[in-house]
Short mmCIF file of C-alpha atoms in Angstrom, two decimals:
data_model
loop_
_atom_site.label_atom_id
_atom_site.label_comp_id
_atom_site.label_asym_id
_atom_site.label_seq_id
_atom_site.Cartn_x
_atom_site.Cartn_y
_atom_site.Cartn_z
CA MET A 1 100.92 65.64 103.02
CA ARG A 2 100.65 69.27 101.84
CA VAL A 3 97.48 70.37 100.03
CA PHE A 4 97.36 73.51 97.87
CA LEU A 5 93.90 75.05 97.42
CA SER A 6 93.74 77.15 94.26
CA HIS A 7 90.65 79.31 93.77
CA SER A 8 89.12 82.57 92.71
CA SER A 9 89.01 85.03 95.58
CA LYS A 10 85.30 85.44 94.81
CA ASP A 11 84.74 81.80 95.84
CA LYS A 12 86.73 81.89 99.06
CA LEU A 13 83.97 82.59 101.55
CA ARG A 14 81.35 80.42 99.94
CA PHE A 15 83.34 77.28 99.12
CA VAL A 16 87.06 77.29 99.75
CA ASN A 17 87.03 78.23 103.43
CA LEU A 18 84.53 75.43 104.09
CA VAL A 19 86.86 72.87 102.52
CA ALA A 20 89.84 74.33 104.37
CA GLU A 21 88.00 73.99 107.69
CA LYS A 22 87.11 70.36 106.92
CA LEU A 23 90.73 69.54 106.11
CA ASN A 24 91.85 71.21 109.35
CA THR A 25 95.53 70.64 108.74
CA ASP A 26 98.72 72.55 109.33
CA ASN A 27 99.82 71.28 105.92
CA LEU A 28 97.20 73.32 104.09
CA ILE A 29 98.52 75.82 101.53
CA ILE A 30 96.06 78.65 100.98
CA ASP A 31 96.72 82.26 100.03
CA ALA A 32 95.61 83.98 103.23
CA LYS A 33 97.66 81.62 105.37
CA SER A 34 100.64 80.81 103.15
CA PHE A 35 101.45 83.69 100.81
CA VAL A 36 104.15 86.15 101.86
CA PRO A 37 102.63 89.66 102.04
CA ALA A 38 103.85 92.17 99.42
CA LYS A 39 105.07 89.37 97.11
CA ASP A 40 103.56 88.82 93.68
CA ASN A 41 100.76 86.22 93.85
CA ARG A 42 102.07 84.41 90.77
CA ASP A 43 105.52 84.06 92.30
CA GLU A 44 104.00 82.79 95.52
CA MET A 45 101.88 80.24 93.65
CA ILE A 46 104.91 78.90 91.81
CA ARG A 47 106.91 78.68 95.03
CA LEU A 48 104.15 76.93 96.97
CA VAL A 49 102.96 74.57 94.21
CA SER A 50 106.43 73.09 94.13
CA GLN A 51 106.04 72.28 97.85
CA CYS A 52 102.65 70.56 97.68
CA ASP A 53 101.68 66.92 97.32
CA ILE A 54 98.10 67.56 96.21
CA PHE A 55 96.90 70.47 94.07
CA CYS A 56 93.17 71.16 94.34
CA PHE A 57 91.80 73.62 91.77
CA PHE A 58 88.31 74.97 92.46
CA ILE A 59 86.73 75.41 89.05
CA SER A 60 83.88 77.91 88.89
CA LYS A 61 82.59 80.61 86.62
CA ASN A 62 84.66 83.04 88.68
CA SER A 63 87.89 81.10 88.21
CA LEU A 64 87.40 80.82 84.45
CA HIS A 65 87.00 84.57 83.85
#
């Protein structure tokens, strides 16, 4: 099962990395691990969302601005 973690970069250290560590799976889709360098982030998100089974969106003040 592939899990995509979508988040604001401002929340990565405080929340998202903690969840990623708890999941501890090779099937984790997260920007730092999964995105191809030098590619547009939007294009990478579209590509990787189509490959995931679960989409987890971290909602915060940072992600809504």
